[in-house]
Amino acid sequence: MRTTRLVLALSLVALGLTGVAEPAAAQGPQAGPGREALAAKDGWASATTGTTGGGAADAAHTFVVHDRAGLLAALGDGADSAPRMVYVAGKVDGDAAPDGCAKYADPGYTREAYLAAYDPAVWGRAAKPSGPLETARAASQANQSAETKIRVYGNTTIYGLGGGARLSGTNLMLSAADNVVIRNLDIEAPVDCFPSWDPTDGAEGNWNSEYDAITLTYASTHVWIDHNSFSDGRYPDSAQPLYFGRPYQWHDGLVDLIRGSDFVTMSWNVFVDHDKTHLIGNTDKTTNGDEGKLHVTIHHNVYRNSGQRVPRVRFGQVDVYDNLYQVTDPDAYSYSWGVGVSSAIVAQHNAFELPDGVDPAKVIKYWKGTAITASDNLVNGVVVDLLSAYNSANVDQLGADAGWTPALRATVHAPTQLARVLRDLAGAGRAGREETITVDPRGEFPTVQAAVDAAPTGSPTRVTIRVRPGVYRGVVTVPADKPNLAIVGTTGRARDVVIVENHCNGCLKPDGTTYGTTGSATVTLKGDGFVARDLTFANDFDEAAHPEISSKQAVAVKTTGDRILFDDVRFLGNQDTLYVDTSVVTSTARVYVRDSYIEGDVDFIFGRATAVFDHVRIHGLDRGLNPAGYFTAASTQLFNPHGFLIIHSTLTSDAPAQTYYLGRPWHPSNDPNAQAQVVIRESGLPAAIKSTPWTDMSGFSWRDARFAEYATTGPGALGDPADRPQLTDPAAYTVATYLGDWTPPPC
């Protein structure tokens, strides 16, 4: 970005510092994605105070704008620092360029005269233009700036309503602004009617323009630019002529950050057919306050035919990850990552689609920097060491250590998944859309585990795996670093989608060792915030077919994550069907099972997690013995007052009367601090339940556990009250008290 010398009054106008009238508030949406704050750990803009923009704006500071005048009025003059929510509806044009360029022209300027005066054959190449024509050009540019540059103040969100909100002919200027969000907009880069010629810029000289689409300057901080689509739109530079043998560029950057701006996240945007994209730091000098600033994260963006500066960095610590770079015009491609003075770029997990004629060595360009960290980057589907490619082709060598390790990354995808993910989720009109992965035996993801592997790590929002009907045999593990995952059957009927395996505790693995109880699980869920809906989890180990195996525990599902929801799910097995656990013995984890079905025989609901079973049918299988089985085997830690709550449910069994126990206390490894806590309330019990429904386990008395019933019904609810503890304070044992601050989403 070039700085034009203007008189102070013109600069104030250009920056929008003059007062504007306050508009009457329009009733825009009071909730929804437009008011979202940047998630924790989502890049540098989430650092320190975070970025909320105007999401908390009240009705008096919520506006819907349809034109430039409305936009200016809604943005205000900076005097009122209250949060502002500015919704853009339809198309807003900021200036009259390029068709109306004549209205801005100073009487002393014409392009023809300018070209004649500063032709290198006349002016030479040793000095920048000066004199009356250059003064008239600068005055013309200042006239345009008064309309093109629009000041955005702190605590503001600008959000596009629907999929058709567009800004054109505007240079959004953030000057000393803190806490700004710009999202969901189609942004057409502004046109400079009066580019300046600089014969000293490079070996051949260059035409330079004044306006970015978005400029951050004078220590603007905490800015989130998300889900926008940027382009030259109707006025591409490629349509412009050559003057003095150089392209007559009438666009500058798309998003530039200069003069000590800091803490910025650019995410899920699409940048198309533009040359100079991101300049981070605009001088090699240390006089602009950039040292120690310019912390920027650039992730999950699409760059299609972006010629250069993606980004070019001076001074800043810039995290560039999970971006897709698509080049179809090799003649328009210069480079992507510019390693400038004192820059510290970390570039990882990006994907490049390069045509013949573009060497991967061109991705990195030396601009007086010393090092760049670049790893796990794909070129045409293959991992390529882009730094080695650069160093092999260039004299100016770069080191491999940028000197820092990013810690503020939320959602991280494998680079192999970027084309799929960004095709569906990046760009204007897609804010608030959730990622969806489809499992289909004939599709890209034929197994459930393949879909889980394709899901991102760290996502703060829901990622849904939709599973088509079928039987999917194989183990599934959701790791702890993949929170907020959902696995959902597509038909709405749990029996149509079956995830099944047949491992057991004593079964041999391929290496000759046994699986153990935990290792026998068909599905292991370690990620927090997991949801399963409309499907079946099963372990179909055949006990009768393997009399040689004494350890027959065969888990269908084991959970260790917190806030796990099962809705309309069937759990099928025999011994140890559902294992609800925690990641470590000193932690807690909550599981909510709703409108579901669980079957088994021995200890088939067990573990130390807090688990609520609400409107669940729990079926005890008849194994032809007495006891026929045990519904529960909780191992709740003594510090945790909430183990299992079975409420508004129905326990059933085909076993004979008086053969089933409600449960027994499990003390793993004889842990004395494992004191089972189980409440069964307002639920029906079958005749199979023994009149003394609780029993000892491994030498530990059931009477030392925390077992109780309340308002149970049915033939299994009868017995000696001395052997059937009853709640005396039922209000303390509810779904809400067990789940605490977690409210599971509705059906």
XYZ file of C-alpha atoms in Angstrom:
747
model
C 0.000 0.000 0.000
C 1.366 3.403 -0.955
C 0.999 6.527 1.168
C 0.055 9.647 -0.772
C 1.026 13.070 0.526
C -2.202 14.931 1.106
C -3.032 18.016 3.030
C -4.397 17.319 6.510
C -7.941 18.294 5.680
C -8.083 15.870 2.779
C -6.627 13.091 4.954
C -9.299 13.613 7.564
C -12.000 13.347 4.961
C -10.427 10.288 3.388
C -10.307 8.511 6.709
C -13.896 9.408 7.483
C -12.987 11.482 10.537
C -15.646 14.053 9.831
C -18.879 13.627 11.776
C -21.893 11.795 10.402
C -25.476 11.802 11.541
C -26.616 8.907 13.685
C -29.289 6.809 11.942
C -32.448 5.472 13.478
C -31.857 1.880 14.540
C -33.271 -0.812 12.303
C -34.341 -4.101 13.791
C -31.802 -6.582 12.494
C -31.434 -10.099 13.899
C -30.896 -10.111 17.644
C -29.290 -13.566 17.540
C -27.615 -15.878 15.059
C -24.176 -16.217 13.471
C -23.860 -12.497 12.840
C -23.408 -11.925 16.553
C -20.871 -14.674 17.105
C -17.651 -13.897 18.899
C -14.405 -15.431 17.744
C -13.934 -18.790 19.435
C -11.209 -19.335 22.000
C -7.860 -20.339 20.508
C -9.008 -19.405 17.003
C -5.884 -17.611 15.935
C -4.150 -14.469 17.094
C -7.371 -12.418 17.254
C -8.453 -14.628 20.158
C -5.389 -13.624 22.191
C -5.538 -11.421 25.290
C -9.028 -9.856 25.360
C -10.369 -11.831 22.389
C -12.585 -10.489 19.604
C -16.328 -10.009 19.975
C -16.994 -7.057 17.666
C -20.468 -5.654 18.040
C -22.124 -8.936 18.936
C -23.450 -7.538 22.209
C -25.100 -4.527 20.561
C -28.480 -3.538 21.896
C -31.432 -2.692 19.660
C -30.457 0.964 19.538
C -27.082 0.042 18.060
C -28.287 -2.601 15.616
C -28.661 -1.479 12.006
C -29.585 -2.865 8.607
C -27.995 -0.859 5.792
C -28.775 -0.826 2.072
C -26.520 1.939 0.725
C -23.392 3.955 1.399
C -25.174 6.652 3.374
C -26.766 4.075 5.632
C -23.425 2.344 6.128
C -21.693 5.574 7.125
C -24.471 6.482 9.525
C -24.506 3.023 11.111
C -20.737 3.004 11.628
C -20.934 6.354 13.416
C -18.125 8.770 14.136
C -16.376 6.932 16.956
C -17.778 9.100 19.729
C -20.020 6.298 21.015
C -17.971 3.212 21.925
C -20.984 0.981 22.569
C -21.001 -2.256 20.505
C -22.479 -1.782 17.010
C -24.063 -4.504 14.907
C -24.187 -3.453 11.245
C -26.008 -5.798 8.878
C -25.481 -5.250 5.157
C -28.481 -6.150 3.015
C -28.056 -6.308 -0.745
C -25.435 -4.334 -2.661
C -23.734 -1.270 -1.257
C -21.587 0.830 -3.609
C -19.062 3.107 -1.988
C -17.914 5.249 -4.864
C -18.545 5.963 -8.542
C -15.392 4.280 -9.878
C -14.550 3.357 -12.488
C -17.392 4.620 -14.678
C -17.641 7.886 -12.758
C -13.930 8.617 -12.369
C -14.325 11.948 -14.122
C -16.209 13.390 -11.142
C -13.092 13.092 -8.995
C -10.556 14.448 -11.490
C -8.742 17.667 -10.627
C -8.986 20.256 -13.412
C -5.231 19.957 -13.915
C -5.241 16.197 -14.510
C -5.837 13.977 -17.502
C -4.446 10.509 -17.927
C -3.161 11.351 -21.372
C -1.206 14.338 -20.084
C 0.144 12.304 -17.164
C 1.359 9.550 -19.484
C 3.027 12.044 -21.757
C 4.748 13.889 -18.918
C 6.147 10.855 -17.116
C 6.988 8.587 -20.006
C 10.413 7.176 -19.101
C 11.634 8.341 -22.468
C 10.862 11.881 -21.301
C 11.045 11.804 -17.490
C 13.623 9.072 -17.111
C 13.754 6.350 -14.456
C 15.855 7.901 -11.714
C 13.189 9.872 -9.845
C 9.549 9.564 -8.896
C 7.133 11.902 -10.704
C 6.779 15.405 -9.339
C 5.414 18.694 -10.541
C 1.960 20.037 -11.413
C 0.598 16.899 -13.053
C 1.628 14.667 -10.140
C 0.094 17.205 -7.732
C -3.129 17.163 -9.779
C -3.137 13.358 -9.796
C -2.747 13.276 -6.001
C -5.557 15.823 -5.606
C -7.781 13.718 -7.858
C -6.993 10.658 -5.769
C -7.843 12.586 -2.594
C -11.206 13.526 -4.071
C -11.962 9.862 -4.681
C -10.661 8.866 -1.238
C -13.332 10.987 0.398
C -15.918 8.519 -0.929
C -13.926 5.299 -1.188
C -12.354 5.173 2.268
C -14.855 4.404 5.001
C -13.757 4.492 8.632
C -14.652 1.541 10.868
C -14.372 2.107 14.614
C -13.911 -0.325 17.465
C -16.493 -2.697 18.960
C -18.171 -3.137 15.572
C -19.398 -6.086 13.556
C -20.200 -5.732 9.846
C -22.093 -8.792 8.679
C -23.730 -9.664 5.366
C -27.348 -10.766 5.578
C -28.110 -13.818 3.481
C -25.961 -14.803 0.531
C -26.194 -11.624 -1.561
C -24.659 -8.922 0.607
C -21.948 -7.064 -1.312
C -19.622 -4.142 -0.749
C -18.034 -2.561 -3.818
C -15.987 0.588 -4.212
C -15.177 0.707 -0.515
C -11.873 0.675 1.328
C -12.808 -0.184 4.912
C -10.293 1.720 7.022
C -9.557 0.471 10.525
C -7.358 3.105 12.130
C -6.559 2.634 15.824
C -9.647 0.426 16.010
C -9.930 -2.407 18.521
C -12.373 -5.305 18.420
C -13.806 -5.439 14.901
C -15.502 -8.310 13.061
C -16.117 -8.341 9.280
C -17.993 -11.410 8.035
C -20.155 -12.964 5.358
C -19.684 -10.315 2.672
C -18.973 -10.399 -1.038
C -16.305 -7.698 -1.325
C -15.381 -6.278 -4.704
C -11.996 -4.557 -4.508
C -12.169 -0.789 -4.991
C -10.773 0.725 -8.174
C -8.234 3.545 -8.033
C -9.086 5.969 -10.811
C -5.671 7.609 -10.506
C -2.803 5.091 -10.094
C 0.649 6.573 -9.665
C 3.686 5.705 -11.744
C 6.931 4.921 -9.936
C 9.870 4.270 -12.256
C 12.074 3.415 -9.253
C 9.847 0.533 -8.085
C 11.716 -2.543 -9.258
C 13.850 -2.889 -12.324
C 11.146 -1.777 -14.761
C 8.982 0.479 -12.621
C 5.395 -0.150 -11.542
C 1.960 1.412 -11.377
C 0.672 1.559 -7.821
C -2.799 2.076 -6.411
C -4.065 3.563 -3.178
C -6.971 1.418 -2.037
C -7.198 -1.942 -0.317
C -10.497 -3.651 0.284
C -9.662 -3.631 4.012
C -6.801 -1.717 5.631
C -5.662 -2.109 9.236
C -3.396 0.721 10.321
C -2.228 2.740 13.305
C -2.255 -0.112 15.814
C -5.659 -1.570 15.016
C -6.074 -4.713 17.102
C -8.308 -7.730 17.600
C -9.825 -8.029 14.153
C -11.608 -11.099 12.779
C -12.156 -11.236 9.002
C -14.197 -14.338 8.229
C -16.337 -15.994 5.549
C -15.973 -13.245 2.980
C -15.437 -13.532 -0.779
C -12.909 -11.087 -2.203
C -12.240 -10.405 -5.879
C -11.676 -7.697 -8.455
C -15.185 -8.502 -9.593
C -16.265 -6.583 -12.658
C -12.970 -4.727 -12.992
C -9.993 -7.094 -13.146
C -6.486 -5.736 -13.565
C -6.060 -8.188 -16.430
C -8.442 -6.095 -18.517
C -6.271 -3.016 -18.152
C -3.662 -1.918 -20.728
C 0.094 -1.777 -20.391
C 1.610 1.661 -19.984
C 5.372 2.050 -20.136
C 5.488 -1.712 -20.564
C 3.944 -2.358 -17.146
C 0.382 -3.384 -16.137
C -1.797 -0.408 -15.294
C -2.871 -1.728 -11.889
C -5.872 0.023 -10.418
C -6.179 -2.319 -7.409
C -3.901 -2.583 -4.389
C -4.209 -5.160 -1.620
C -7.266 -7.041 -0.479
C -6.421 -7.082 3.229
C -3.302 -5.159 4.329
C -1.995 -4.746 7.884
C 0.483 -1.987 8.700
C 1.778 0.405 11.354
C 1.678 -1.767 14.446
C -1.643 -3.491 13.839
C -1.923 -6.665 15.859
C -3.944 -9.749 16.812
C -5.763 -10.575 13.593
C -7.450 -13.758 12.364
C -8.436 -14.222 8.715
C -10.457 -17.402 8.276
C -12.751 -19.185 5.823
C -12.503 -16.474 3.148
C -12.212 -16.869 -0.615
C -9.761 -14.635 -2.519
C -10.075 -14.846 -6.298
C -8.200 -13.406 -9.303
C -6.232 -10.703 -7.553
C -2.548 -9.843 -7.649
C -1.409 -8.273 -4.365
C -3.389 -9.968 -1.620
C -1.948 -9.482 1.900
C 0.812 -7.077 2.860
C 1.726 -7.442 6.516
C 4.110 -4.620 7.382
C 4.726 -2.005 4.701
C 8.319 -0.976 5.290
C 11.642 -2.561 6.198
C 12.283 0.338 8.555
C 11.636 0.064 12.281
C 9.958 3.469 12.525
C 6.370 2.271 11.992
C 5.963 0.435 15.286
C 5.752 -3.005 13.684
C 8.394 -4.708 15.830
C 6.711 -7.005 18.322
C 3.342 -6.541 16.592
C 1.644 -7.898 13.447
C 0.523 -11.174 15.038
C -1.714 -12.677 12.372
C -3.371 -16.050 11.771
C -4.463 -17.008 8.255
C -6.371 -20.280 8.090
C -8.982 -22.077 6.001
C -8.919 -19.605 3.146
C -9.062 -20.279 -0.586
C -6.625 -18.375 -2.799
C -7.526 -18.869 -6.451
C -5.141 -17.201 -8.881
C -3.707 -14.937 -6.209
C -0.585 -13.589 -7.841
C 1.545 -12.624 -4.852
C 1.655 -11.573 -1.193
C -0.291 -14.488 0.254
C 1.067 -13.161 2.523
C 4.186 -10.991 2.270
C 5.387 -10.386 5.821
C 7.721 -8.034 7.613
C 8.307 -8.325 11.369
C 5.141 -10.276 12.227
C 4.600 -13.719 13.700
C 2.196 -15.064 11.102
C 0.571 -18.502 11.282
C -0.458 -19.721 7.824
C -2.214 -23.089 7.988
C -4.976 -25.069 6.301
C -5.240 -22.801 3.259
C -5.905 -23.933 -0.309
C -3.899 -22.272 -3.083
C -5.238 -22.875 -6.572
C -3.308 -21.619 -9.599
C -4.739 -22.033 -13.079
C -2.930 -19.150 -14.805
C 0.835 -19.696 -14.519
C 1.569 -16.344 -16.173
C -0.229 -14.464 -13.392
C 1.516 -16.308 -10.543
C 4.551 -14.779 -8.851
C 4.827 -16.322 -5.373
C 2.785 -16.998 -2.237
C 4.819 -16.590 0.953
C 7.053 -13.537 1.084
C 9.704 -13.837 3.771
C 10.534 -10.252 4.677
C 12.663 -8.455 7.224
C 12.379 -9.954 10.735
C 9.369 -12.014 9.636
C 8.422 -15.240 11.406
C 6.058 -17.222 9.167
C 4.890 -20.685 10.169
C 3.251 -22.360 7.153
C 1.783 -25.809 7.743
C -0.942 -28.141 6.472
C -1.594 -26.064 3.336
C -2.501 -27.493 -0.066
C -1.375 -26.188 -3.454
C -2.845 -27.026 -6.831
C -0.184 -25.946 -9.301
C -0.309 -26.338 -13.089
C 2.539 -27.372 -15.341
C 4.984 -24.533 -15.570
C 4.799 -23.477 -11.922
C 7.706 -24.887 -9.958
C 6.984 -25.479 -6.223
C 10.210 -23.546 -5.613
C 8.256 -20.374 -6.507
C 5.906 -20.675 -3.517
C 8.431 -19.015 -1.190
C 10.128 -15.712 -2.033
C 13.043 -14.061 -0.299
C 12.422 -10.485 0.825
C 15.404 -10.062 3.174
C 14.065 -12.476 5.783
C 16.081 -15.267 7.375
C 13.790 -18.236 8.059
C 10.374 -19.810 7.591
C 8.875 -22.902 9.206
C 7.154 -24.895 6.459
C 5.948 -28.464 6.915
C 3.177 -30.868 5.925
C 2.260 -28.893 2.830
C 0.832 -30.630 -0.241
C 1.480 -29.865 -3.875
C -0.958 -31.613 -6.197
C -1.771 -34.163 -3.508
C 1.825 -34.988 -2.554
C 3.709 -33.731 0.510
C 6.479 -31.427 -0.692
C 9.213 -29.794 1.358
C 8.656 -26.313 -0.027
C 11.569 -24.789 1.853
C 13.984 -27.335 0.428
C 12.533 -26.691 -3.008
C 13.138 -22.969 -2.569
C 16.672 -23.363 -1.198
C 17.627 -25.737 -3.995
C 16.631 -23.164 -6.602
C 17.865 -19.922 -5.033
C 21.091 -18.285 -3.918
C 19.565 -16.483 -0.925
C 19.073 -19.307 1.534
C 16.420 -19.446 4.262
C 16.539 -21.280 7.566
C 13.901 -23.785 8.673
C 13.007 -22.385 12.097
C 10.854 -19.280 12.368
C 11.541 -19.233 16.090
C 8.075 -19.870 17.514
C 5.371 -22.532 17.682
C 1.702 -21.572 17.161
C -0.520 -22.307 20.139
C -3.726 -20.614 18.959
C -5.217 -23.091 16.533
C -8.760 -24.315 16.957
C -9.967 -26.302 13.940
C -7.148 -28.095 12.117
C -7.718 -30.270 9.044
C -5.339 -32.577 7.287
C -4.315 -30.851 4.034
C -5.806 -33.741 2.064
C -9.261 -32.620 3.242
C -9.040 -28.944 2.343
C -10.527 -29.107 -1.145
C -13.613 -30.872 0.210
C -14.023 -28.737 3.291
C -13.387 -25.336 1.752
C -15.577 -26.072 -1.262
C -18.502 -26.446 1.121
C -17.717 -23.967 3.867
C -15.515 -21.069 2.738
C -16.707 -17.738 1.407
C -19.603 -15.338 1.714
C -23.024 -16.680 2.589
C -21.626 -19.664 4.466
C -21.012 -18.311 7.951
C -22.640 -20.590 10.493
C -22.666 -23.593 8.163
C -21.461 -26.821 9.770
C -19.102 -29.340 8.253
C -20.714 -32.575 7.127
C -18.984 -35.807 6.121
C -21.003 -38.643 4.568
C -20.203 -42.310 5.089
C -21.230 -44.444 2.139
C -19.780 -47.877 1.268
C -19.479 -46.671 -2.330
C -18.345 -43.136 -1.556
C -15.224 -41.208 -0.617
C -15.547 -42.388 2.982
C -16.621 -46.041 2.973
C -16.087 -46.586 6.713
C -17.016 -44.645 9.794
C -13.398 -44.532 10.929
C -12.349 -43.011 7.602
C -14.844 -40.217 8.195
C -13.609 -39.693 11.754
C -10.047 -39.518 10.462
C -11.111 -36.847 7.945
C -12.727 -34.698 10.633
C -10.692 -31.787 12.005
C -8.993 -31.607 15.339
C -9.995 -28.949 17.830
C -13.236 -27.834 16.171
C -15.232 -25.503 18.442
C -18.337 -26.126 16.307
C -20.263 -29.243 15.389
C -18.870 -31.571 12.703
C -21.456 -34.147 11.624
C -20.752 -37.550 10.130
C -23.855 -38.787 8.315
C -23.920 -42.559 7.922
C -25.980 -44.157 5.181
C -27.859 -47.408 5.923
C -25.771 -50.515 6.270
C -23.741 -52.700 8.578
C -20.286 -51.235 9.196
C -17.946 -53.780 10.709
C -14.844 -52.364 12.278
C -13.556 -50.532 15.307
C -14.216 -46.792 15.578
C -12.214 -44.436 17.790
C -12.936 -40.738 18.249
C -9.754 -39.265 19.744
C -9.705 -36.659 22.472
C -8.442 -33.951 20.102
C -11.594 -34.199 17.967
C -14.339 -32.596 20.071
C -17.874 -31.741 18.967
C -18.174 -34.639 16.551
C -21.568 -36.159 15.757
C -22.286 -39.509 14.126
C -25.833 -39.639 12.821
C -27.788 -42.220 10.852
C -29.419 -40.790 7.756
C -32.789 -42.575 7.934
C -33.914 -41.588 11.422
C -34.204 -45.292 12.389
C -31.520 -46.645 14.696
C -31.684 -50.192 13.346
C -30.814 -49.078 9.796
C -27.216 -48.175 10.647
C -25.180 -50.716 12.605
C -21.581 -50.216 13.723
C -20.327 -53.554 14.990
C -17.250 -55.596 15.878
C -16.700 -58.834 17.815
C -13.643 -58.347 20.030
C -13.639 -59.480 23.656
C -11.432 -59.192 26.705
C -9.842 -62.616 26.247
C -9.829 -62.604 22.453
C -6.424 -62.624 20.811
C -5.204 -59.680 18.782
C -3.082 -60.250 15.685
C 0.068 -59.807 17.791
C -0.952 -62.659 20.099
C -1.916 -60.537 23.112
C -5.487 -60.118 24.316
C -7.681 -57.080 23.813
C -8.639 -56.553 27.439
C -11.960 -55.005 28.395
C -11.157 -51.493 27.175
C -9.580 -52.795 23.984
C -12.646 -54.894 23.198
C -14.795 -51.834 22.559
C -16.357 -51.535 19.135
C -16.558 -47.759 19.579
C -14.357 -45.634 21.840
C -15.367 -42.016 22.391
C -12.702 -39.763 23.884
C -13.722 -36.412 22.407
C -15.833 -33.988 24.423
C -19.185 -32.843 23.083
C -19.835 -36.017 21.071
C -23.349 -36.774 19.781
C -24.712 -40.047 18.392
C -28.186 -40.241 16.933
C -30.315 -42.759 15.041
C -27.894 -45.676 14.905
C -26.835 -48.924 16.562
C -23.576 -49.737 18.338
C -22.990 -53.453 18.831
C -20.476 -56.017 19.939
C -21.532 -59.380 18.553
C -18.882 -61.566 20.171
C -20.424 -65.045 20.355
C -19.895 -66.326 23.874
C -21.333 -69.765 23.131
C -19.020 -70.281 20.183
C -15.929 -69.673 22.321
C -16.079 -71.778 25.474
C -12.269 -71.693 25.587
C -12.348 -67.962 26.398
C -13.093 -67.245 30.040
C -12.874 -63.435 29.932
C -15.931 -62.722 27.841
C -16.366 -59.001 28.476
C -17.224 -57.459 25.107
C -17.855 -53.708 25.074
C -20.017 -52.072 22.415
C -19.208 -48.485 23.452
C -16.689 -46.987 25.848
C -16.805 -43.259 26.645
C -14.236 -41.105 28.389
C -15.179 -37.688 26.982
C -17.410 -35.167 28.704
C -20.847 -34.011 27.508
C -21.630 -37.070 25.407
C -25.174 -37.426 24.104
C -26.826 -40.580 22.778
C -30.231 -39.962 21.232
C -32.259 -42.803 19.704
C -29.319 -45.177 19.881
C -29.311 -48.941 20.370
C -26.500 -50.556 22.373
C -26.289 -54.319 21.776
C -24.059 -56.780 23.594
C -23.875 -59.247 26.467
C -21.375 -58.666 29.247
C -20.165 -55.041 29.621
C -22.185 -53.554 26.762
C -21.875 -49.859 27.715
C -18.773 -48.644 29.534
C -19.127 -45.018 30.708
C -15.772 -43.922 32.058
C -13.581 -40.862 32.590
C -10.190 -40.060 31.099
C -8.476 -40.312 34.497
C -9.683 -41.469 37.878
C -9.618 -37.956 39.346
C -11.819 -36.391 36.657
C -15.532 -36.436 35.941
C -17.371 -36.877 32.659
C -21.064 -36.649 31.817
C -23.100 -38.887 29.519
C -26.774 -38.425 28.648
C -28.680 -41.291 27.052
C -32.141 -40.349 25.785
C -34.914 -42.293 24.058
C -32.613 -45.243 23.481
C -32.282 -49.001 23.993
C -29.575 -50.906 25.884
C -29.299 -54.663 26.203
C -26.910 -57.093 27.846
C -26.627 -59.436 30.785
C -23.642 -59.042 33.131
C -22.732 -55.531 34.344
C -23.860 -54.191 31.012
C -23.952 -50.564 32.147
C -20.779 -49.871 34.098
C -18.032 -47.362 34.863
C -17.248 -44.248 36.896
C -18.746 -41.510 34.709
C -21.833 -39.499 35.592
C -24.504 -40.964 33.325
C -28.212 -40.192 32.979
C -30.594 -42.612 31.273
C -33.783 -40.760 30.420
C -36.702 -42.559 28.728
C -34.512 -45.535 27.948
C -35.491 -49.175 27.632
C -32.859 -51.270 29.401
C -33.245 -54.962 28.597
C -31.642 -57.782 30.553
C -30.981 -60.844 28.426
C -31.632 -64.313 29.814
C -28.390 -66.280 29.960
C -30.061 -69.290 31.598
C -28.413 -68.865 35.002
C -29.321 -67.548 38.410
C -28.357 -64.837 38.758
C -29.265 -64.158 35.181
C -27.397 -60.885 35.244
C -26.706 -57.426 36.653
C -28.039 -54.265 35.066
C -25.343 -51.950 36.471
C -21.845 -52.005 37.933
C -20.980 -48.419 38.779
C -17.533 -47.470 40.042
C -18.288 -43.842 40.923
C -15.444 -42.156 42.756
C -16.236 -41.148 46.312
C -15.705 -37.436 45.598
C -18.429 -37.524 42.924
C -22.011 -37.408 44.274
C -23.463 -38.264 40.869
C -23.000 -41.666 39.293
C -25.891 -43.245 37.368
C -29.412 -41.820 37.219
C -32.040 -43.999 35.543
C -35.188 -41.916 35.234
C -38.508 -42.248 33.423
C -37.208 -45.469 31.926
C -38.285 -49.075 31.628
C -36.212 -52.061 32.669
C -37.288 -55.298 31.010
C -36.121 -58.908 30.900
C -37.189 -62.295 29.603
C -35.334 -63.999 32.443
C -37.354 -65.812 35.118
C -38.674 -63.973 38.130
C -36.245 -63.166 40.925
C -33.086 -63.773 38.860
C -31.752 -60.272 38.046
C -29.959 -57.704 40.167
C -30.275 -53.979 39.600
C -26.575 -53.713 40.224
C -23.450 -54.270 42.229
C -20.527 -52.018 43.273
C -17.458 -52.312 41.073
C -14.135 -51.485 42.706
C -11.567 -51.564 39.882
C -8.294 -52.965 41.183
C -9.938 -53.021 44.630
C -10.002 -49.221 44.741
C -11.583 -48.276 48.088
C -12.523 -44.847 46.715
C -14.791 -46.385 44.094
C -18.148 -46.124 45.846
C -20.912 -46.830 43.360
C -23.722 -44.284 43.142
C -26.890 -45.375 41.335
C -30.422 -43.978 41.567
C -33.363 -45.563 39.754
C -36.449 -43.396 39.933
C -39.879 -43.223 38.371
C -39.083 -46.233 36.239
C -40.693 -49.611 35.661
C -39.016 -52.795 36.904
C -39.731 -56.334 35.610
C -40.558 -59.459 37.606
C -37.015 -60.693 36.952
C -35.680 -58.234 39.557
C -34.808 -59.849 42.859
C -36.604 -58.584 45.937
C -33.160 -57.731 47.317
C -32.067 -56.017 44.106
C -28.500 -55.002 44.985
C -25.644 -57.383 45.663
C -21.992 -57.507 46.690
C -19.055 -57.652 44.269
C -15.528 -58.952 44.811
C -15.848 -58.771 48.583
C -17.265 -55.237 48.657
C -20.682 -54.896 50.262
C -23.482 -53.266 48.359
C -24.602 -51.608 51.593
C -21.464 -49.427 51.513
C -22.420 -48.154 48.081
C -24.830 -45.339 47.290
C -27.784 -47.236 45.840
C -31.361 -45.925 45.972
C -34.772 -46.093 44.314
C -37.614 -43.648 44.151
C -41.155 -44.227 42.921
C -40.254 -47.328 40.957
C -43.169 -49.370 39.652
C -43.950 -52.799 38.280
C -43.575 -56.313 39.700
C -39.849 -55.827 40.257
C -40.433 -52.917 42.619
C -41.651 -55.149 45.451
C -39.482 -56.234 48.368
C -38.376 -55.572 51.921
C -37.743 -51.821 52.355
C -34.729 -52.674 54.490
C -33.083 -54.131 51.390
C -34.267 -51.385 49.047
C -32.946 -47.948 50.067
C -35.261 -45.136 49.022
C -34.463 -41.504 48.297
C -35.438 -39.097 51.021
C -34.523 -35.964 49.038
C -35.577 -36.668 45.436
C -35.105 -33.018 44.413
C -31.347 -33.548 44.758
C -31.333 -36.367 42.188
C -32.614 -34.961 38.922
C -31.357 -34.733 35.379
C -30.286 -31.150 36.045
C -28.333 -31.941 39.214
C -26.483 -34.769 37.491
C -25.621 -32.817 34.349
C -24.774 -29.560 36.096
C -23.970 -26.711 33.712
C -24.544 -28.841 30.621
C -27.895 -28.731 28.841
C -27.924 -31.336 26.058
C -29.315 -30.135 22.722
C -32.937 -31.026 22.020
C -33.969 -33.871 19.760
